[in-house]
Tab-separated table of C-alpha atoms in Angstrom:
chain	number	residue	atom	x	y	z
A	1	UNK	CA	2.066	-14.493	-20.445
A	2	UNK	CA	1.556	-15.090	-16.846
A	3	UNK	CA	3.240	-12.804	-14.257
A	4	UNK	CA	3.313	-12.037	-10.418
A	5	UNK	CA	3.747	-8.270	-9.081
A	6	UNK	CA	4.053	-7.164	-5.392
A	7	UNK	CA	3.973	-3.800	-5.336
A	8	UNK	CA	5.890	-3.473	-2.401
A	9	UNK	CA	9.471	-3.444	-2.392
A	10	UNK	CA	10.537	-2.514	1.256
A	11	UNK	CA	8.041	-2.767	4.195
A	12	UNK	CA	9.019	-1.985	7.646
A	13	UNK	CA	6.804	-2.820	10.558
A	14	UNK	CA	6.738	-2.730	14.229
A	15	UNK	CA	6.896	-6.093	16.202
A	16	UNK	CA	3.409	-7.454	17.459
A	17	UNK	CA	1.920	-4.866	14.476
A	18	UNK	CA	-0.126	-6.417	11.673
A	19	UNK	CA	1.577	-6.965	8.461
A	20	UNK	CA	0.121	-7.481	4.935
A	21	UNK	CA	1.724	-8.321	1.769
A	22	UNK	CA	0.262	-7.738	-1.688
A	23	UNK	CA	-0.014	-10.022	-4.703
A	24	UNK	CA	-1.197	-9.636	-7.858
A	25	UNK	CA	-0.834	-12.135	-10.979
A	26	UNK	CA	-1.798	-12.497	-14.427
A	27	UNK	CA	-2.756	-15.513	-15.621
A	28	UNK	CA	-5.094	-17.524	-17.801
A	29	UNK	CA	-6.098	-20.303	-16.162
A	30	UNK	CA	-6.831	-21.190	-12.542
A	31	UNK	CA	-3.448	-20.185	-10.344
A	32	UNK	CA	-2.058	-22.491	-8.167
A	33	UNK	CA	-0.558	-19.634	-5.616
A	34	UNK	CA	2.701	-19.777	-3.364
A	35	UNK	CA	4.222	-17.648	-0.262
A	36	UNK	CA	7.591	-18.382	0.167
A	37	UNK	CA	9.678	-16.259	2.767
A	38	UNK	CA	13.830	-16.299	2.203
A	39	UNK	CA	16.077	-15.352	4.650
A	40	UNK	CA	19.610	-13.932	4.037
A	41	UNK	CA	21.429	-16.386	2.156
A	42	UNK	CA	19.379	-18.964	2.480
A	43	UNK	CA	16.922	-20.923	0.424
A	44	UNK	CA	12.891	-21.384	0.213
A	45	UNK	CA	10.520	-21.996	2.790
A	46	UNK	CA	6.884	-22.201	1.461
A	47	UNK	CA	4.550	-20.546	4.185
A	48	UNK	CA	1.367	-21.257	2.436
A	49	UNK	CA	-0.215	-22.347	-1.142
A	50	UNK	CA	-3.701	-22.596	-2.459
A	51	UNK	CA	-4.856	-25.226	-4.975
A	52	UNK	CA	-8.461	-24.908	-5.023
A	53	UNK	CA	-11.444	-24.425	-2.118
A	54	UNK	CA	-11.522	-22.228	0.878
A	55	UNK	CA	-9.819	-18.797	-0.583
A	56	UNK	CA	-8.597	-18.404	2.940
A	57	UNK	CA	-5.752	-20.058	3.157
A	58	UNK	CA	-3.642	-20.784	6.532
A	59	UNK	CA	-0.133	-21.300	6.824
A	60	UNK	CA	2.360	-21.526	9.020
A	61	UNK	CA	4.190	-19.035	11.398
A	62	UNK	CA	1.066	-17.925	11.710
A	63	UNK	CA	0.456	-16.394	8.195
A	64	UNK	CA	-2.095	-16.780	6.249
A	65	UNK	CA	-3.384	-15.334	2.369
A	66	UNK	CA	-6.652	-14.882	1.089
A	67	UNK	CA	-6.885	-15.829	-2.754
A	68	UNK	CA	-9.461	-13.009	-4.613
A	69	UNK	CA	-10.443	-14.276	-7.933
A	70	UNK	CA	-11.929	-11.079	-9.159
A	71	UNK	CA	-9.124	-8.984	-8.215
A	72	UNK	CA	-6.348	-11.502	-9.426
A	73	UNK	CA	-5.162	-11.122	-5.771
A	74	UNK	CA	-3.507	-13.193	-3.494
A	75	UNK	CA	-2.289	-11.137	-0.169
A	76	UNK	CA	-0.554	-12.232	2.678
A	77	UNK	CA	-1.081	-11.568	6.598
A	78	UNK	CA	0.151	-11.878	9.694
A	79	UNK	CA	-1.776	-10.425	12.668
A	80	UNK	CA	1.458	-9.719	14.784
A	81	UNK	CA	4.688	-9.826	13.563
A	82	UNK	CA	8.105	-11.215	15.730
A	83	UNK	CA	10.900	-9.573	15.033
A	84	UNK	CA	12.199	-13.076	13.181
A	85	UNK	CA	9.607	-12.363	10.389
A	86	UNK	CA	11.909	-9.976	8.822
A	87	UNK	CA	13.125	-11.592	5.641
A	88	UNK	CA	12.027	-11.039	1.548
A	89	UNK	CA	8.728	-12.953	0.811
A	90	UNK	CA	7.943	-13.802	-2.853
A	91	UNK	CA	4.496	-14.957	-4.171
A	92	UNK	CA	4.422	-17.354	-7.144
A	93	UNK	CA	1.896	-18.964	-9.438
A	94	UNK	CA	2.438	-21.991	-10.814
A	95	UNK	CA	2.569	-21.662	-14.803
A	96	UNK	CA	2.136	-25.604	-14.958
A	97	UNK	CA	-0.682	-28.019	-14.504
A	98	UNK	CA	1.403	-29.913	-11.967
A	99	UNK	CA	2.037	-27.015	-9.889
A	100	UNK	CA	5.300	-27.364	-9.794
A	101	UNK	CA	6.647	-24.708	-12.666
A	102	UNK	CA	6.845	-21.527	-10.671
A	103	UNK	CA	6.923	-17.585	-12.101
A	104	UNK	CA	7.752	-15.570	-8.698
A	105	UNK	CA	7.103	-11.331	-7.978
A	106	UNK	CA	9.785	-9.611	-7.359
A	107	UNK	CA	9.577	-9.700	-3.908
A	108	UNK	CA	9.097	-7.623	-0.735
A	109	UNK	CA	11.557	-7.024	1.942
A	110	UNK	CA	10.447	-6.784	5.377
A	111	UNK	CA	11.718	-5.038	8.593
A	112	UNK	CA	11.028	-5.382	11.178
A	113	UNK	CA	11.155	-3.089	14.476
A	114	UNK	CA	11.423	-3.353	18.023
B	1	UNK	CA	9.310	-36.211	3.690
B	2	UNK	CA	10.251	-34.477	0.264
B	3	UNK	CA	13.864	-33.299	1.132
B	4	UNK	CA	15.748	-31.883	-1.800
B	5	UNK	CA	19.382	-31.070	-0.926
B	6	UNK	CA	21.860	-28.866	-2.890
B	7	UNK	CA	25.801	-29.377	-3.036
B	8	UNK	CA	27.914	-27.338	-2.621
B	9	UNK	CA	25.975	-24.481	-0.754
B	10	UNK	CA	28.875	-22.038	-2.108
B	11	UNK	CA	31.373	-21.840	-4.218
B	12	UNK	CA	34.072	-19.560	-5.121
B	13	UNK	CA	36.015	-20.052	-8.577
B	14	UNK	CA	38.167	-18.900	-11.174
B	15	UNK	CA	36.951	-16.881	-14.179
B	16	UNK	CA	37.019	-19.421	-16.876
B	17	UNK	CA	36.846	-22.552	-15.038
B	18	UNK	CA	33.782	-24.465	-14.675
B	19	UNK	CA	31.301	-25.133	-11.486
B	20	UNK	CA	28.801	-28.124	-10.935
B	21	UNK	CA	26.325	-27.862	-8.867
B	22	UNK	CA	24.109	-30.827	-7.502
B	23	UNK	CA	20.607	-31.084	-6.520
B	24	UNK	CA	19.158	-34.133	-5.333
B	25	UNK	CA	15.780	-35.369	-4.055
B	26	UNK	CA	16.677	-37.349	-0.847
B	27	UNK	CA	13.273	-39.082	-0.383
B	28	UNK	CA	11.625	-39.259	-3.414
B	29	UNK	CA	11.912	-39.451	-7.032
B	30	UNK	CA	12.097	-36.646	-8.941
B	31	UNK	CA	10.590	-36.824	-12.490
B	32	UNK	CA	11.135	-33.394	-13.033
B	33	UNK	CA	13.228	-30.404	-11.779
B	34	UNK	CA	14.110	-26.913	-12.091
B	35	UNK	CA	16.980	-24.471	-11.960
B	36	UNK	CA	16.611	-20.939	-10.831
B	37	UNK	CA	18.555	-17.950	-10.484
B	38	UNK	CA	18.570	-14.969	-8.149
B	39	UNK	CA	21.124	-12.018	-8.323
B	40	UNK	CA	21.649	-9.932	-5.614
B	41	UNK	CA	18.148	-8.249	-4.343
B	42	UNK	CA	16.206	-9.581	-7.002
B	43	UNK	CA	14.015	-12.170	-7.682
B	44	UNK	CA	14.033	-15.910	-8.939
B	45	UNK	CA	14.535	-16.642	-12.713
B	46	UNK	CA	13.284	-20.004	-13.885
B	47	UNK	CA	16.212	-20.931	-16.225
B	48	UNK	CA	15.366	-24.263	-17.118
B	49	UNK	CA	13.143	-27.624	-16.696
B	50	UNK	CA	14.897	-30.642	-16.425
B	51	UNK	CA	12.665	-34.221	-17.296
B	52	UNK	CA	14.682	-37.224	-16.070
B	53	UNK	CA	16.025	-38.557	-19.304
B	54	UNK	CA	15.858	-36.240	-21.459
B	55	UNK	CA	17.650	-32.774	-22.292
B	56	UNK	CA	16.518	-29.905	-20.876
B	57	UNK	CA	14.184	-27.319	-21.856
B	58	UNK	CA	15.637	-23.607	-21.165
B	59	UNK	CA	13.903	-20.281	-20.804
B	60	UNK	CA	14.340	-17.683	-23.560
B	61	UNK	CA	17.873	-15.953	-22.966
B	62	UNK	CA	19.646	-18.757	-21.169
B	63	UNK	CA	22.246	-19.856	-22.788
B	64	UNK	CA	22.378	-24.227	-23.003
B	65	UNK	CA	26.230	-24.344	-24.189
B	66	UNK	CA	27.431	-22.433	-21.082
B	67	UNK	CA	24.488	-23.958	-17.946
B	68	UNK	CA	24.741	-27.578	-18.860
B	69	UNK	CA	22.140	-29.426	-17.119
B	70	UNK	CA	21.757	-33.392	-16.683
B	71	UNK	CA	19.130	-35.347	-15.126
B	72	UNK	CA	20.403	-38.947	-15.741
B	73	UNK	CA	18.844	-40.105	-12.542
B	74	UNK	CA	15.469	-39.681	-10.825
B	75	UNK	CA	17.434	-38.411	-7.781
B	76	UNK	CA	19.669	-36.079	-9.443
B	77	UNK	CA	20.202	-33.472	-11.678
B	78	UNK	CA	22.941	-30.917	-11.664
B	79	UNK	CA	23.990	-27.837	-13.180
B	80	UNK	CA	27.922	-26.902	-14.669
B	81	UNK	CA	28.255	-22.824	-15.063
B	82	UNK	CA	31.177	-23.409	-18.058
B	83	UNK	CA	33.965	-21.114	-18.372
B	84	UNK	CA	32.448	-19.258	-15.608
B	85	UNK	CA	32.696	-14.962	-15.825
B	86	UNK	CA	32.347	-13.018	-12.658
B	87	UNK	CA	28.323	-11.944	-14.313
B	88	UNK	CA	27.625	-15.484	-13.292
B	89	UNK	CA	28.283	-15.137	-9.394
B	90	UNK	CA	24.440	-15.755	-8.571
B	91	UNK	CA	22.468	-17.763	-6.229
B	92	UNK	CA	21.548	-20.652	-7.802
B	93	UNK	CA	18.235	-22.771	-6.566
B	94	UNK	CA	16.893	-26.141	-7.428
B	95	UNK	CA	13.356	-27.476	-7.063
B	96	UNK	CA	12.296	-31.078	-7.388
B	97	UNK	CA	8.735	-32.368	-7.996
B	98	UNK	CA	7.693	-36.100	-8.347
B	99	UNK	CA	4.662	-37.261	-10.789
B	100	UNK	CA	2.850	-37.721	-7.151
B	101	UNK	CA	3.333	-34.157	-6.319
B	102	UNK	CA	1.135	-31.320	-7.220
B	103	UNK	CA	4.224	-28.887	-6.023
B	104	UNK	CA	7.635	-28.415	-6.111
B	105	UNK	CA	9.929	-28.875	-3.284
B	106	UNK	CA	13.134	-26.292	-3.045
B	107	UNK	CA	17.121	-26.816	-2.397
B	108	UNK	CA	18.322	-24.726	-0.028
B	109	UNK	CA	20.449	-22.608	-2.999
B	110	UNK	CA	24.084	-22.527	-3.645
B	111	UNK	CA	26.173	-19.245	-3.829
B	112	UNK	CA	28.712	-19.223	-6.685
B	113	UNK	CA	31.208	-16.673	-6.873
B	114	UNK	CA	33.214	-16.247	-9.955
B	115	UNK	CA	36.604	-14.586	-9.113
């Protein structure tokens, strides 16, 4: 069965430091791979997916997420974080042809300081 | 383009009354959609797939009688939490993809709170 882990739970970071998130999934076929970022109380934003081609994958907000094939891994970075990047990010794969069937991690909260 | 909109964006009820919930794709039809779930600090839950239609498909522990889904339209589906129980205050998210779509597109969640 397919599955999505981040590993980290809580991450704090200072503002204008770097910032990476980890994902790794399990799954049989060839992932389609999501970054969504939540803020309190709110709904999904999608920051960034990959389908197929470049690995390297740009977003927006200035994120981007290289896809690894050989290390099921599909990380997420930001070279210098605002303070307004604190929120809980999940990664998903897509357990569906059409993309659009999502399993998410379990997310990772991030702080952010001044 | 591809708005999907979610009504109410909380509720509060009574224990044993029921709750509807409404998700609707504002600029494109949906053939399909999804409800999640998301308790406090804790992830999303598919709970079930919705095919404009026809009845839903649930996820292994979600109970059909009690999250009644209906997807009569290719704009809308929506979601009743019957005889609601204070375990079922949740945030509940829709998503909304179109046969043109390789992705789906999210509401932006409604809070219930069973009182």
């Amino acid at each position: 069965a397919q599955s999505v882990t981040q590993p980290d739970i809580h991450i704090t970071v200072s503002e204008g430091a770097s910032l990476e998130l980890r994902c790794n999934y399990s799954y049989g076929a060839t992932p389609y791979l999501f970054w969504y970022v939540q803020s309190p109380g709110q709904g999904l934003q999608l920051l960034l997916k990959y389908f197929s081609g470049d690995t390297l994958v740009q977003g927006i907000k200035g994120f981007e997420a290289e896809f690894k094939r050989s290390q099921s891994s599909f990380n997420l970075r930001k070279p210098s974080v605002h303070w307004s990047d604190a929120a809980e990010y999940f990664c998903a794969v897509a357990t569906s042809a059409a993309g659009n069937k999502l399993t998410f991690g379990g997310g990772t909260r991030v702080l952010v300081k001044p | 383009g591809a708005v999907v909109s979610q009504h109410p964006s909380w509720v509060i009820c009574k224990s044993g009354t029921s709750v509807k919930i409404e998700c609707r794709s504002l600029d494109f039809q949906a053939t399909t959609m999804f409800w999640y779930r998301q308790f406090p600090k804790q992830s999303l839950m598919l709970m079930a797939t919705s095919n404009e239609g026809s009845k839903a498909t649930y996820e292994q522990g979600v109970e059909k009688d009690k999250f009644l889904i209906n997807h009569a339209s290719l704009t809308l589906s929506t979601l009743t939490v019957t005889s609601a129980h204070p375990e079922d205050s949740s945030f509940y998210i829709c998503s909304a993809s179109s046969n043109f779509n390789t992705e789906a597109f999210f509401g932006q969640g409604t809070r219930l709170t069973v009182v």
